[in-house]
Amino acid sequence: MSTEEGATPSSEDIKRKFKEALEKKNAHHRNGESHLDGDSAVHAVNAPQTRREFRRKSG
């Protein structure tokens, strides 16, 4: 079955095109650096951790 102009493409053809597009997308995504050796600028919290106290309004 050949795909002629005006004819609908077969489901195998559509699946193949989607698979090629997905492989292209994933290959493009994997080219970047992972930055696993990077270090965060934040190392500690600013304030000491205390237990929060909630009070009801009295009046």
PDB file of N, CA and C in Angstrom:
ATOM      1  N   MET A   1       0.854  -1.163   0.000  1.00  0.00           N
ATOM      2  CA  MET A   1       0.000   0.000   0.000  1.00  0.00           C
ATOM      3  C   MET A   1       0.904   1.232   0.000  1.00  0.00           C
ATOM      4  N   SER A   2       0.877   2.018  -1.006  1.00  0.00           N
ATOM      5  CA  SER A   2       1.694   3.223  -1.087  1.00  0.00           C
ATOM      6  C   SER A   2       0.853   4.423  -0.668  1.00  0.00           C
ATOM      7  N   THR A   3       1.539   5.392  -0.100  1.00  0.00           N
ATOM      8  CA  THR A   3       0.816   6.592   0.323  1.00  0.00           C
ATOM      9  C   THR A   3       0.793   7.579  -0.833  1.00  0.00           C
ATOM     10  N   GLU A   4      -0.374   7.752  -1.387  1.00  0.00           N
ATOM     11  CA  GLU A   4      -0.554   8.682  -2.482  1.00  0.00           C
ATOM     12  C   GLU A   4      -1.112   9.988  -1.932  1.00  0.00           C
ATOM     13  N   GLU A   5      -1.029  11.016  -2.711  1.00  0.00           N
ATOM     14  CA  GLU A   5      -1.547  12.298  -2.273  1.00  0.00           C
ATOM     15  C   GLU A   5      -3.058  12.200  -2.116  1.00  0.00           C
ATOM     16  N   GLY A   6      -3.554  12.627  -0.946  1.00  0.00           N
ATOM     17  CA  GLY A   6      -4.980  12.565  -0.696  1.00  0.00           C
ATOM     18  C   GLY A   6      -5.394  11.301   0.038  1.00  0.00           C
ATOM     19  N   ALA A   7      -4.531  10.287   0.062  1.00  0.00           N
ATOM     20  CA  ALA A   7      -4.847   9.048   0.763  1.00  0.00           C
ATOM     21  C   ALA A   7      -4.439   9.174   2.228  1.00  0.00           C
ATOM     22  N   THR A   8      -5.140   8.470   3.105  1.00  0.00           N
ATOM     23  CA  THR A   8      -4.791   8.503   4.521  1.00  0.00           C
ATOM     24  C   THR A   8      -3.637   7.541   4.777  1.00  0.00           C
ATOM     25  N   PRO A   9      -2.658   7.933   5.580  1.00  0.00           N
ATOM     26  CA  PRO A   9      -1.529   7.048   5.866  1.00  0.00           C
ATOM     27  C   PRO A   9      -1.968   5.890   6.758  1.00  0.00           C
ATOM     28  N   SER A  10      -1.284   4.781   6.632  1.00  0.00           N
ATOM     29  CA  SER A  10      -1.651   3.601   7.416  1.00  0.00           C
ATOM     30  C   SER A  10      -1.219   3.780   8.865  1.00  0.00           C
ATOM     31  N   SER A  11      -1.756   2.945   9.734  1.00  0.00           N
ATOM     32  CA  SER A  11      -1.439   3.068  11.157  1.00  0.00           C
ATOM     33  C   SER A  11       0.030   2.729  11.423  1.00  0.00           C
ATOM     34  N   GLU A  12       0.613   1.801  10.633  1.00  0.00           N
ATOM     35  CA  GLU A  12       2.033   1.480  10.811  1.00  0.00           C
ATOM     36  C   GLU A  12       2.902   2.680  10.446  1.00  0.00           C
ATOM     37  N   ASP A  13       2.502   3.398   9.396  1.00  0.00           N
ATOM     38  CA  ASP A  13       3.250   4.578   8.974  1.00  0.00           C
ATOM     39  C   ASP A  13       3.197   5.666  10.047  1.00  0.00           C
ATOM     40  N   ILE A  14       2.024   5.852  10.633  1.00  0.00           N
ATOM     41  CA  ILE A  14       1.867   6.842  11.692  1.00  0.00           C
ATOM     42  C   ILE A  14       2.695   6.444  12.906  1.00  0.00           C
ATOM     43  N   LYS A  15       2.645   5.158  13.287  1.00  0.00           N
ATOM     44  CA  LYS A  15       3.422   4.682  14.428  1.00  0.00           C
ATOM     45  C   LYS A  15       4.911   4.877  14.184  1.00  0.00           C
ATOM     46  N   ARG A  16       5.364   4.609  12.971  1.00  0.00           N
ATOM     47  CA  ARG A  16       6.781   4.754  12.644  1.00  0.00           C
ATOM     48  C   ARG A  16       7.205   6.210  12.761  1.00  0.00           C
ATOM     49  N   LYS A  17       6.364   7.115  12.246  1.00  0.00           N
ATOM     50  CA  LYS A  17       6.691   8.537  12.314  1.00  0.00           C
ATOM     51  C   LYS A  17       6.739   9.028  13.760  1.00  0.00           C
ATOM     52  N   PHE A  18       5.782   8.602  14.587  1.00  0.00           N
ATOM     53  CA  PHE A  18       5.784   8.992  15.987  1.00  0.00           C
ATOM     54  C   PHE A  18       7.014   8.447  16.711  1.00  0.00           C
ATOM     55  N   LYS A  19       7.373   7.204  16.412  1.00  0.00           N
ATOM     56  CA  LYS A  19       8.542   6.598  17.042  1.00  0.00           C
ATOM     57  C   LYS A  19       9.817   7.340  16.639  1.00  0.00           C
ATOM     58  N   GLU A  20       9.948   7.718  15.370  1.00  0.00           N
ATOM     59  CA  GLU A  20      11.113   8.472  14.916  1.00  0.00           C
ATOM     60  C   GLU A  20      11.177   9.830  15.607  1.00  0.00           C
ATOM     61  N   ALA A  21      10.032  10.486  15.740  1.00  0.00           N
ATOM     62  CA  ALA A  21      10.007  11.789  16.398  1.00  0.00           C
ATOM     63  C   ALA A  21      10.383  11.660  17.871  1.00  0.00           C
ATOM     64  N   LEU A  22       9.907  10.613  18.541  1.00  0.00           N
ATOM     65  CA  LEU A  22      10.233  10.395  19.942  1.00  0.00           C
ATOM     66  C   LEU A  22      11.715  10.102  20.127  1.00  0.00           C
ATOM     67  N   GLU A  23      12.288   9.283  19.239  1.00  0.00           N
ATOM     68  CA  GLU A  23      13.718   8.989  19.310  1.00  0.00           C
ATOM     69  C   GLU A  23      14.537  10.258  19.087  1.00  0.00           C
ATOM     70  N   LYS A  24      14.110  11.093  18.164  1.00  0.00           N
ATOM     71  CA  LYS A  24      14.810  12.348  17.892  1.00  0.00           C
ATOM     72  C   LYS A  24      14.746  13.271  19.113  1.00  0.00           C
ATOM     73  N   LYS A  25      13.577  13.338  19.736  1.00  0.00           N
ATOM     74  CA  LYS A  25      13.404  14.173  20.918  1.00  0.00           C
ATOM     75  C   LYS A  25      14.278  13.664  22.062  1.00  0.00           C
ATOM     76  N   ASN A  26      14.279  12.364  22.310  1.00  0.00           N
ATOM     77  CA  ASN A  26      15.071  11.797  23.392  1.00  0.00           C
ATOM     78  C   ASN A  26      16.560  11.943  23.128  1.00  0.00           C
ATOM     79  N   ALA A  27      17.000  11.813  21.896  1.00  0.00           N
ATOM     80  CA  ALA A  27      18.412  11.977  21.569  1.00  0.00           C
ATOM     81  C   ALA A  27      18.829  13.424  21.798  1.00  0.00           C
ATOM     82  N   HIS A  28      17.974  14.366  21.477  1.00  0.00           N
ATOM     83  CA  HIS A  28      18.269  15.782  21.690  1.00  0.00           C
ATOM     84  C   HIS A  28      18.331  16.087  23.182  1.00  0.00           C
ATOM     85  N   HIS A  29      17.464  15.454  23.959  1.00  0.00           N
ATOM     86  CA  HIS A  29      17.398  15.700  25.400  1.00  0.00           C
ATOM     87  C   HIS A  29      18.643  15.161  26.105  1.00  0.00           C
ATOM     88  N   ARG A  30      19.200  14.059  25.636  1.00  0.00           N
ATOM     89  CA  ARG A  30      20.344  13.430  26.293  1.00  0.00           C
ATOM     90  C   ARG A  30      21.661  14.125  25.983  1.00  0.00           C
ATOM     91  N   ASN A  31      21.709  15.049  25.030  1.00  0.00           N
ATOM     92  CA  ASN A  31      22.953  15.707  24.660  1.00  0.00           C
ATOM     93  C   ASN A  31      23.428  16.708  25.702  1.00  0.00           C
ATOM     94  N   GLY A  32      22.561  17.202  26.564  1.00  0.00           N
ATOM     95  CA  GLY A  32      22.926  18.233  27.528  1.00  0.00           C
ATOM     96  C   GLY A  32      23.773  17.686  28.662  1.00  0.00           C
ATOM     97  N   GLU A  33      24.397  18.600  29.405  1.00  0.00           N
ATOM     98  CA  GLU A  33      25.183  18.214  30.563  1.00  0.00           C
ATOM     99  C   GLU A  33      24.254  17.977  31.745  1.00  0.00           C
ATOM    100  N   SER A  34      24.646  17.072  32.625  1.00  0.00           N
ATOM    101  CA  SER A  34      23.786  16.744  33.748  1.00  0.00           C
ATOM    102  C   SER A  34      24.043  17.615  34.966  1.00  0.00           C
ATOM    103  N   HIS A  35      25.190  18.285  35.049  1.00  0.00           N
ATOM    104  CA  HIS A  35      25.538  19.186  36.152  1.00  0.00           C
ATOM    105  C   HIS A  35      25.461  18.488  37.505  1.00  0.00           C
ATOM    106  N   LEU A  36      25.842  17.224  37.560  1.00  0.00           N
ATOM    107  CA  LEU A  36      25.808  16.513  38.822  1.00  0.00           C
ATOM    108  C   LEU A  36      26.964  16.916  39.732  1.00  0.00           C
ATOM    109  N   ASP A  37      28.030  17.471  39.171  1.00  0.00           N
ATOM    110  CA  ASP A  37      29.161  17.876  39.992  1.00  0.00           C
ATOM    111  C   ASP A  37      29.004  19.306  40.523  1.00  0.00           C
ATOM    112  N   GLY A  38      27.928  19.976  40.185  1.00  0.00           N
ATOM    113  CA  GLY A  38      27.704  21.337  40.649  1.00  0.00           C
ATOM    114  C   GLY A  38      27.390  21.371  42.125  1.00  0.00           C
ATOM    115  N   ASP A  39      27.621  22.535  42.752  1.00  0.00           N
ATOM    116  CA  ASP A  39      27.373  22.688  44.168  1.00  0.00           C
ATOM    117  C   ASP A  39      26.373  23.819  44.372  1.00  0.00           C
ATOM    118  N   SER A  40      25.466  23.640  45.278  1.00  0.00           N
ATOM    119  CA  SER A  40      24.467  24.656  45.561  1.00  0.00           C
ATOM    120  C   SER A  40      25.069  25.775  46.398  1.00  0.00           C
ATOM    121  N   ALA A  41      24.579  26.978  46.218  1.00  0.00           N
ATOM    122  CA  ALA A  41      25.051  28.106  47.001  1.00  0.00           C
ATOM    123  C   ALA A  41      24.467  28.095  48.406  1.00  0.00           C
ATOM    124  N   VAL A  42      23.373  27.368  48.623  1.00  0.00           N
ATOM    125  CA  VAL A  42      22.723  27.316  49.924  1.00  0.00           C
ATOM    126  C   VAL A  42      23.212  26.080  50.661  1.00  0.00           C
ATOM    127  N   HIS A  43      23.799  26.289  51.847  1.00  0.00           N
ATOM    128  CA  HIS A  43      24.321  25.155  52.621  1.00  0.00           C
ATOM    129  C   HIS A  43      23.653  25.011  53.974  1.00  0.00           C
ATOM    130  N   ALA A  44      23.072  26.072  54.512  1.00  0.00           N
ATOM    131  CA  ALA A  44      22.432  26.009  55.821  1.00  0.00           C
ATOM    132  C   ALA A  44      21.233  26.951  55.833  1.00  0.00           C
ATOM    133  N   VAL A  45      20.347  26.727  56.793  1.00  0.00           N
ATOM    134  CA  VAL A  45      19.188  27.604  56.931  1.00  0.00           C
ATOM    135  C   VAL A  45      19.605  28.868  57.672  1.00  0.00           C
ATOM    136  N   ASN A  46      18.884  29.958  57.476  1.00  0.00           N
ATOM    137  CA  ASN A  46      19.237  31.228  58.099  1.00  0.00           C
ATOM    138  C   ASN A  46      18.879  31.295  59.569  1.00  0.00           C
ATOM    139  N   ALA A  47      17.727  30.784  59.955  1.00  0.00           N
ATOM    140  CA  ALA A  47      17.263  30.885  61.329  1.00  0.00           C
ATOM    141  C   ALA A  47      17.309  29.504  61.984  1.00  0.00           C
ATOM    142  N   PRO A  48      17.493  29.493  63.290  1.00  0.00           N
ATOM    143  CA  PRO A  48      17.467  28.197  63.982  1.00  0.00           C
ATOM    144  C   PRO A  48      16.060  27.608  63.925  1.00  0.00           C
ATOM    145  N   GLN A  49      15.971  26.327  63.843  1.00  0.00           N
ATOM    146  CA  GLN A  49      14.676  25.661  63.757  1.00  0.00           C
ATOM    147  C   GLN A  49      14.046  25.586  65.148  1.00  0.00           C
ATOM    148  N   THR A  50      12.867  26.186  65.300  1.00  0.00           N
ATOM    149  CA  THR A  50      12.124  26.116  66.556  1.00  0.00           C
ATOM    150  C   THR A  50      10.735  25.604  66.255  1.00  0.00           C
ATOM    151  N   ARG A  51      10.108  25.052  67.254  1.00  0.00           N
ATOM    152  CA  ARG A  51       8.759  24.551  67.078  1.00  0.00           C
ATOM    153  C   ARG A  51       7.799  25.731  67.025  1.00  0.00           C
ATOM    154  N   ARG A  52       6.948  25.772  66.012  1.00  0.00           N
ATOM    155  CA  ARG A  52       6.003  26.880  65.875  1.00  0.00           C
ATOM    156  C   ARG A  52       4.892  26.761  66.908  1.00  0.00           C
ATOM    157  N   GLU A  53       4.490  27.892  67.422  1.00  0.00           N
ATOM    158  CA  GLU A  53       3.448  27.925  68.440  1.00  0.00           C
ATOM    159  C   GLU A  53       2.236  28.670  67.891  1.00  0.00           C
ATOM    160  N   PHE A  54       1.087  28.043  67.954  1.00  0.00           N
ATOM    161  CA  PHE A  54      -0.151  28.652  67.470  1.00  0.00           C
ATOM    162  C   PHE A  54      -1.038  28.959  68.662  1.00  0.00           C
ATOM    163  N   ARG A  55      -1.504  30.207  68.753  1.00  0.00           N
ATOM    164  CA  ARG A  55      -2.384  30.618  69.845  1.00  0.00           C
ATOM    165  C   ARG A  55      -3.688  31.141  69.289  1.00  0.00           C
ATOM    166  N   ARG A  56      -4.724  30.932  70.062  1.00  0.00           N
ATOM    167  CA  ARG A  56      -6.020  31.457  69.658  1.00  0.00           C
ATOM    168  C   ARG A  56      -6.117  32.908  70.053  1.00  0.00           C
ATOM    169  N   LYS A  57      -6.870  33.640  69.263  1.00  0.00           N
ATOM    170  CA  LYS A  57      -7.095  35.045  69.551  1.00  0.00           C
ATOM    171  C   LYS A  57      -8.047  35.145  70.760  1.00  0.00           C
ATOM    172  N   SER A  58      -7.692  35.998  71.726  1.00  0.00           N
ATOM    173  CA  SER A  58      -8.474  36.036  72.962  1.00  0.00           C
ATOM    174  C   SER A  58      -9.254  37.344  73.111  1.00  0.00           C
ATOM    175  N   GLY A  59     -10.045  37.643  72.182  1.00  0.00           N
ATOM    176  CA  GLY A  59     -10.836  38.829  72.435  1.00  0.00           C
ATOM    177  C   GLY A  59     -11.093  39.598  71.298  1.00  0.00           C
TER     178      GLY A  59
END
